[in-house]
Every structure is written in structure tokens, then in C-alpha cells.
Amino acid sequence: MQIYKVGGAVRDRLLGKPVTDIDWVVVGATAEEMLANGFRPVGSDFPVFLHPKSGEEYALARTERKSGRGYGGFTFHASPEVTLEEDLIRRDLTINAMAEDDQGVLTDPYHGQQDLENRLLRHVSPAFAEDPLRVLRVARFAARYAGLGFRVAPDTLELMRQLSESGELEALTPERSWKEISRALMEDHPQVFIQVLRDCGALKVLLPEVEALFGVPQPVAHHPEIDSGVHTLSVLEQAALHKQPLSVRWACLLHDLGKGLTPQSEWPQHIAHEHKGLKLIKCVNERFKAPRDCQELALLVGQYHTHGHRALELKPSTLAQLLQSFDVYRRPQRFEEFIAACEMDARGRLGLEERAYPQADYLRGAATAARTVAVQPLLEQGFKGPELGEALKRERLKALKAYKEQHPQ
């Protein structure tokens, strides 16, 4: 029995990055031997065991063969005869197909270390094209390591293009797709993830609503970058730079989908794109079964982001409706995330990345003013039921009128 550290732990150590999760592969052992040594089985599709003390995962060396469509369409074979090289060749990228023994000796049969030095994301073998999930994984790694200068190797991009055209991407489950998309959006350069998907033709399969934004112009006065797709990438870039949570990044990706529906005859104007985009945002949310907080924020940002930009001009009654739409009295954090998404939208424009966004503090102040209206005095006046709700609305509107008078444009 020989045990090797494999995959990301080896890659990140060689890159000088922190190693968080460690995967181990065991060569020359049977499942019975693992159990006899106190390991606990966890794998249903193939033999994976938890170490009796550390709890880390140890997998028996295995080979795999394509037996059906999609991510799960594989038959695995684990036995003591499977070599380390045979186990490593089934992995996606050369930089993930290296192993280290307990002495730190590197096994690198597919030149992953050289690709690390050359900053290349390259597939290990032609079997790469058998697993559609790898399109998303490679794009995610491109987003993770873009800051170090990594790029996808041309021959790997070509295999990703073939996968995108094969119909295999449609076999991915919403859960698997969302797992990769959500992880990619939380990388340092999530816009690279979207760009790589576009470069290999996967974006038009997975997110045709986002693909449709590219080539659609916007008014240059507000959008010096002009292209709606480029703007979306820039907004996503700003969200990452400002360390926004997943819900905000998801909303940033989808906020302008309505612009892809504007007839060419109306370009570069996009009248009512906020409302038009809601059905598309809802469709994308459902396609990937996004978490509820992501779904809700994406819809609200899509509908109201221009309200955010015009916050200083809004009438008190419109402000009151906006606050009510977000349920700021019970869910203040969601409104804070809306403000963040609006600010990222304002900054995601060529040459305007550093400009001030006074609307943010104005909206926060308005929410505070409305929230400070107390219910108790209204109860003491005898209001109850629906009448209490109406009285509360009136008092909040008064508070917003006073707030607006204190903050003239």
C-alpha cells in the first residue's frame, strides 16, 4: 500500500498558495485492507474512505470509462493493480494531475509543473472531452488564477468548444452546474469565468440570456464601454474587487438581461429593460435552482436598479414604495445588498470605476428614517388591523418627506 497527496494540495503548494483541503490516493490496496486499518467508507460510486483520526478523504486508485451522458455517465474500476499514473490520467488538468509521497517526492507524468510555470491550464488527455462538467471547472480555474497570469491552452479550449457543441452540457444537473457557477462567481476574477465560457461557446448553451447582451450597444453618455455584455463583465469585476457576497454577484450578472430583448431599431436606448428582464431572470434562477436569497435579490435588483441610480430624484412616495418592496423593516440586509449591487453597476463602466456613489448613503438614510417610525404611539391612538398598517404607511411617508427636505439635491 502506497499513499500519495494529490490534486489541488500539490498544485497550490507549488504555487506558494495556502493549502486548505488535502486529497489522498491509495495505490495497491483493497477496500478490505482500508476497513481493516480503521478507515470508514463514504463513497457510493467508488471507494472513498475517511481517515480514522484526521477525517480526511482517502480514495483507492481507480480508472474510469465513459458509459453514458453527462457528469455521472462513468463506470469506475478500483483495484490494487491500478497504478498512480493510471489514476492521475483520468483527472482534468495537468496542474491537478500531480502527486507527492510522504517524503515530498513529486510524481508528475503529465508535465503539470511545467504548465504551472508556463501559466497554462491544459487537459491531461483526450478523455477530458468525455465530462461536460470540466468546461465549467476549467473556466472556474481560469477565474481563480487569472491574477497569476494563467490562460486556457488553445487545444484545451478547442476540446471545451467541442463539448459545448456536442449537447453534453444539457445533461448537467442544475445542482452540479450551480455548484460550479457559484464557486466561480466567488473567485477573484469571476468575469474571466464568463469570458472563458463565451470563448468556448458554452455561455450560449448555459446562459444564452447573458450571451445575448454582447454586441448590444448602450448610450455612450452613461456607458462609455458601450457594449452591454462588456458592461456586465465589468460590474461582476467590481463586485469581486469590493468583496461582495454571492447574492450580490449573482444579481450583478443578471441585472441587465432585459437589454438583450431590445429591438435593434431602438438601440442604444433600452426603455423598460428593467421590467422586460424579469422573466429572463426568473428563468435563469429556475434553470440553476439558485438559492432563494440569490433568486430574490436578482429579481429585485433587475427591477429597481435604475431607482437606485436615481435615488436623489425619487419622490418620497416612490421611496416609500421602494423600501416596502424590499421589506426593509424586517429584512434590512437585503436592502443593503441591493445598494451594493447598484453601486457595482455604477462603477462597472469604462473610466468610472472610482467615481463616488452618493445614492448609497442617501438610500441608507431613507431606510433609517422610515424605520424610526414607532408603532406604539399608533397603537395608543387606537389603530389596529388594516387601519394600523395604513397609519404606519402615512407616518413613514411623512418621515421620508422630512428626510428629503433635509437632503435637497
XYZ file of C-alpha atoms in Angstrom:
409
model
C 0.000 0.000 0.000
C 1.342 3.445 -1.010
C -0.334 6.735 -0.109
C 0.054 9.953 -2.095
C -1.122 13.512 -1.685
C -2.786 14.519 -4.984
C -4.524 17.286 -6.885
C -5.118 20.755 -5.507
C -2.935 20.359 -2.426
C 0.117 19.658 -4.581
C -0.766 22.363 -7.104
C -1.284 25.078 -4.506
C 1.882 24.183 -2.579
C 3.917 24.565 -5.787
C 2.186 27.904 -6.436
C 3.016 29.069 -2.923
C -0.663 29.377 -2.043
C -2.302 28.218 1.215
C -3.322 24.556 1.195
C -6.742 24.049 2.769
C -8.146 20.692 1.627
C -5.941 17.666 1.064
C -6.943 14.717 -1.107
C -5.153 11.407 -0.834
C -4.974 8.467 -3.213
C -4.077 4.954 -2.098
C -2.263 2.661 -4.549
C -2.020 -1.108 -4.131
C -4.770 -1.563 -1.553
C -8.201 -3.183 -1.406
C -11.337 -1.892 0.283
C -10.994 -4.717 2.825
C -7.483 -3.552 3.767
C -8.719 0.018 4.239
C -11.513 -1.171 6.542
C -9.051 -3.349 8.490
C -6.942 -0.224 9.098
C -9.888 1.632 10.629
C -10.921 3.722 7.622
C -14.646 4.448 7.280
C -16.266 4.055 3.834
C -18.175 7.048 2.381
C -18.141 6.585 -1.389
C -21.181 5.100 -3.077
C -19.942 5.261 -6.694
C -16.299 4.414 -5.980
C -14.247 3.512 -2.898
C -13.552 6.605 -0.784
C -12.707 6.340 2.906
C -12.348 8.709 5.847
C -9.154 8.528 7.894
C -9.926 7.232 11.406
C -8.212 10.218 13.071
C -7.941 13.172 10.653
C -11.256 12.571 8.869
C -9.578 13.388 5.517
C -10.651 11.563 2.365
C -8.573 8.707 1.001
C -9.614 7.242 -2.374
C -8.414 3.994 -3.877
C -6.578 4.468 -7.175
C -9.085 3.944 -9.967
C -9.700 4.124 -13.677
C -12.887 5.264 -15.361
C -14.723 4.586 -18.596
C -17.439 6.623 -20.281
C -20.733 4.736 -20.088
C -23.430 7.370 -20.515
C -24.215 11.070 -20.865
C -23.245 13.859 -18.532
C -21.166 14.216 -15.416
C -22.378 10.936 -13.901
C -22.040 8.814 -17.030
C -18.924 6.894 -15.979
C -18.048 3.390 -14.796
C -15.232 3.269 -12.238
C -12.794 0.453 -11.608
C -10.665 0.338 -8.446
C -8.199 -2.442 -7.727
C -4.691 -2.890 -6.280
C -3.368 -3.227 -9.861
C -4.316 0.357 -10.841
C -1.130 2.449 -10.962
C -0.681 6.020 -9.785
C -0.174 7.141 -13.405
C -3.429 5.467 -14.443
C -5.257 7.247 -11.635
C -3.753 10.637 -12.500
C -4.522 10.432 -16.236
C -8.278 10.496 -15.584
C -8.001 13.965 -13.968
C -8.981 17.166 -15.761
C -5.896 19.417 -15.910
C -2.195 18.654 -15.817
C -1.762 21.034 -12.869
C -4.251 18.835 -10.966
C -2.595 15.568 -12.027
C 0.472 15.627 -9.796
C 1.151 13.576 -6.673
C 3.542 13.687 -3.719
C 4.647 10.856 -1.443
C 5.308 11.225 2.284
C 8.883 12.312 1.523
C 7.690 15.157 -0.693
C 8.881 13.430 -3.869
C 6.814 14.671 -6.821
C 5.230 12.361 -9.388
C 4.368 14.416 -12.469
C 3.854 12.154 -15.509
C 1.837 14.747 -17.486
C 4.095 17.795 -17.007
C 1.832 19.718 -14.648
C 4.772 21.517 -13.029
C 5.875 22.843 -16.405
C 2.351 24.052 -17.139
C 2.308 25.774 -13.746
C 5.475 27.619 -14.705
C 4.054 28.478 -18.131
C 0.738 29.549 -16.541
C -1.256 27.142 -18.727
C -4.495 25.340 -17.987
C -4.073 22.239 -20.161
C -6.072 18.998 -20.277
C -4.354 15.749 -19.310
C -5.754 13.504 -22.044
C -8.405 13.406 -24.784
C -10.706 11.792 -22.187
C -11.178 15.356 -20.919
C -13.896 15.744 -23.567
C -15.968 12.954 -22.005
C -17.029 15.022 -18.975
C -19.081 18.186 -19.654
C -18.581 19.460 -16.098
C -14.939 20.088 -16.987
C -15.944 23.013 -19.193
C -17.214 24.790 -16.092
C -14.306 23.635 -13.942
C -11.636 24.914 -16.333
C -13.436 28.258 -16.655
C -13.551 28.405 -12.843
C -9.818 27.715 -12.557
C -9.232 30.435 -15.147
C -11.161 32.832 -12.880
C -9.202 31.704 -9.825
C -5.738 32.031 -11.311
C -6.224 34.914 -13.755
C -4.377 37.194 -11.354
C -1.301 34.971 -11.711
C -1.438 35.192 -15.497
C -2.946 31.769 -16.235
C -4.749 31.161 -19.519
C -6.518 28.203 -21.088
C -4.318 26.310 -23.560
C -5.655 26.634 -27.142
C -6.015 22.863 -27.618
C -7.934 22.601 -24.332
C -10.214 25.463 -25.370
C -10.886 23.577 -28.589
C -11.949 20.470 -26.637
C -14.187 22.682 -24.496
C -15.712 24.053 -27.698
C -16.383 20.523 -28.961
C -18.033 19.643 -25.652
C -20.171 22.777 -25.828
C -21.373 21.848 -29.319
C -21.966 18.175 -28.503
C -25.132 18.637 -26.436
C -23.411 17.145 -23.381
C -23.744 20.374 -21.383
C -27.511 19.926 -21.366
C -27.012 16.680 -19.428
C -25.581 18.544 -16.413
C -27.947 18.686 -13.455
C -28.927 22.122 -12.112
C -27.259 21.248 -8.801
C -23.877 20.410 -10.368
C -23.972 23.460 -12.631
C -24.891 25.786 -9.762
C -22.109 24.396 -7.584
C -19.516 25.312 -10.215
C -21.132 28.647 -11.148
C -21.466 29.784 -7.540
C -17.874 28.828 -6.737
C -16.638 30.594 -9.865
C -18.563 33.771 -9.042
C -16.791 33.886 -5.678
C -13.310 33.734 -7.253
C -11.149 36.874 -7.523
C -11.887 37.308 -11.238
C -15.415 35.948 -11.891
C -15.670 37.934 -15.132
C -12.956 35.642 -16.550
C -15.219 32.644 -15.879
C -17.967 34.172 -18.030
C -15.485 35.214 -20.731
C -13.958 31.726 -20.984
C -17.425 30.168 -21.233
C -18.138 32.603 -24.040
C -14.837 31.849 -25.787
C -15.632 28.135 -25.967
C -19.305 28.505 -26.900
C -20.629 27.280 -23.549
C -22.206 30.581 -22.499
C -24.803 30.478 -25.285
C -25.769 26.977 -24.108
C -25.804 27.557 -20.349
C -26.668 31.267 -20.145
C -27.991 32.391 -23.538
C -29.590 35.401 -21.821
C -26.121 36.698 -20.861
C -24.631 35.776 -24.249
C -27.361 37.892 -25.891
C -26.002 41.043 -24.200
C -22.755 41.038 -26.153
C -22.863 43.320 -29.158
C -25.851 45.258 -27.810
C -24.942 48.972 -27.506
C -25.931 51.375 -24.715
C -25.901 55.202 -24.673
C -22.261 56.286 -24.572
C -23.061 59.161 -22.189
C -23.888 56.686 -19.419
C -21.877 53.735 -20.679
C -18.509 54.708 -22.193
C -17.823 50.973 -22.684
C -20.960 50.892 -24.919
C -21.352 47.074 -25.114
C -23.923 45.623 -22.675
C -22.012 42.362 -22.326
C -18.737 44.142 -21.586
C -20.590 46.235 -19.007
C -21.917 43.103 -17.297
C -18.386 41.681 -17.041
C -17.152 44.977 -15.596
C -19.931 45.038 -12.990
C -19.000 41.499 -11.978
C -15.352 42.541 -11.760
C -16.267 45.424 -9.455
C -18.339 43.094 -7.257
C -15.285 40.880 -6.774
C -12.959 43.827 -6.137
C -15.323 45.027 -3.401
C -15.638 41.525 -1.881
C -19.396 41.310 -2.375
C -21.290 38.157 -1.305
C -22.629 35.583 -3.756
C -26.160 37.027 -3.820
C -24.833 40.416 -4.956
C -22.556 38.858 -7.596
C -25.432 36.777 -8.976
C -27.617 39.888 -9.156
C -24.805 41.787 -10.899
C -24.553 39.071 -13.550
C -28.286 39.140 -14.309
C -29.290 42.771 -13.672
C -29.377 43.908 -17.329
C -30.800 40.830 -19.080
C -33.713 42.893 -20.406
C -31.333 44.786 -22.703
C -30.893 41.609 -24.714
C -34.593 41.842 -25.665
C -34.475 45.409 -27.007
C -35.283 45.520 -30.757
C -32.287 46.641 -32.791
C -34.335 49.545 -34.142
C -34.455 51.038 -30.623
C -30.711 50.788 -29.864
C -28.904 52.247 -27.973
C -31.921 53.092 -25.770
C -33.385 50.343 -23.578
C -36.749 51.606 -22.400
C -38.332 49.468 -19.645
C -35.481 46.966 -19.803
C -35.845 46.525 -16.037
C -39.362 45.119 -16.338
C -38.651 43.166 -19.542
C -35.708 41.422 -17.919
C -37.687 39.967 -15.003
C -38.994 36.957 -16.935
C -35.439 36.156 -18.081
C -34.009 36.493 -14.573
C -36.745 34.215 -13.257
C -35.979 31.680 -15.991
C -32.238 31.635 -15.181
C -32.960 31.386 -11.447
C -35.135 28.344 -12.017
C -32.764 26.730 -14.529
C -29.983 26.502 -11.957
C -32.176 26.204 -8.856
C -30.303 29.133 -7.323
C -30.749 29.593 -3.557
C -33.738 31.654 -2.536
C -31.721 34.683 -1.356
C -29.903 34.824 -4.711
C -33.159 34.483 -6.657
C -34.954 37.195 -4.715
C -32.115 39.714 -4.845
C -31.534 39.168 -8.577
C -35.206 39.898 -9.325
C -35.298 42.964 -7.082
C -32.050 44.395 -8.470
C -33.240 43.733 -12.020
C -36.468 45.604 -11.370
C -35.199 48.507 -9.264
C -31.521 49.193 -10.059
C -32.365 52.348 -12.019
C -34.365 53.516 -8.981
C -31.130 53.152 -7.061
C -29.243 55.327 -9.543
C -31.995 57.983 -9.429
C -32.391 57.802 -5.650
C -31.737 61.511 -5.095
C -34.538 62.396 -7.541
C -37.184 59.980 -6.254
C -40.376 61.367 -4.750
C -40.983 60.409 -1.105
C -43.903 58.221 -2.203
C -41.667 56.328 -4.663
C -39.018 55.936 -1.973
C -41.652 54.542 0.368
C -42.762 52.005 -2.259
C -39.134 51.007 -2.899
C -38.493 50.391 0.801
C -41.714 48.417 1.071
C -40.761 46.266 -1.936
C -37.581 45.234 -0.128
C -39.349 44.709 3.212
C -36.615 46.803 4.835
C -38.454 46.777 8.154
C -37.917 43.051 8.596
C -35.063 42.360 6.165
C -32.637 45.306 6.265
C -29.702 43.246 4.972
C -31.399 42.571 1.636
C -31.743 46.326 1.018
C -28.074 46.774 1.904
C -27.188 44.157 -0.738
C -29.394 45.962 -3.265
C -27.481 49.193 -2.601
C -24.206 47.320 -3.076
C -25.353 45.870 -6.414
C -26.436 49.325 -7.622
C -23.050 50.756 -6.698
C -21.242 47.948 -8.548
C -23.454 48.679 -11.573
C -22.492 52.361 -11.426
C -18.786 51.533 -11.127
C -18.784 48.877 -13.850
C -18.365 51.488 -16.591
C -15.227 52.371 -18.518
C -13.319 55.116 -16.743
C -15.931 55.499 -13.982
C -14.726 52.731 -11.673
C -13.629 55.147 -8.930
C -16.474 57.658 -9.024
C -18.466 58.447 -5.898
C -21.908 56.962 -5.404
C -23.784 59.296 -3.010
C -27.010 57.399 -3.718
C -25.791 54.642 -1.357
C -25.747 56.780 1.796
C -28.915 58.584 0.724
C -30.801 55.290 0.437
C -29.431 54.064 3.775
C -30.558 57.297 5.395
C -34.023 56.991 3.890
C -34.358 53.444 5.213
C -33.271 54.576 8.674
C -35.761 57.473 8.622
C -38.627 55.158 7.725
C -37.602 52.539 10.274
C -37.528 55.050 13.130
C -41.304 55.499 12.939
C -42.619 53.869 16.105
C -45.707 51.640 16.164
C -46.552 52.139 19.850
C -47.970 55.693 19.559
C -50.298 54.499 16.803
C -51.495 51.620 18.958
C -52.155 54.067 21.769
C -54.259 56.134 19.362
C -56.474 53.092 18.858
C -55.288 51.933 15.439
C -55.388 48.186 14.813
C -55.561 45.680 11.969
C -55.523 47.119 8.420
C -56.037 50.636 9.789
C -52.807 50.331 11.769
C -50.959 49.336 8.584
C -52.307 52.359 6.720
C -51.463 54.710 9.600
C -47.933 53.309 9.694
C -47.563 53.932 5.942
C -48.698 57.544 6.375
C -46.248 58.177 9.202
C -43.381 56.615 7.247
C -44.230 58.761 4.233
C -44.138 61.855 6.488
C -40.735 60.784 7.778
C -39.456 60.346 4.198
C -40.783 63.766 3.188
C -38.948 65.333 6.121
C -35.811 63.342 5.214
C -35.925 64.570 1.610
C -36.349 68.191 2.753
C -33.236 67.794 4.918
C -31.286 66.411 1.946
C -32.043 68.622 -1.066
C -30.186 67.766 -4.264
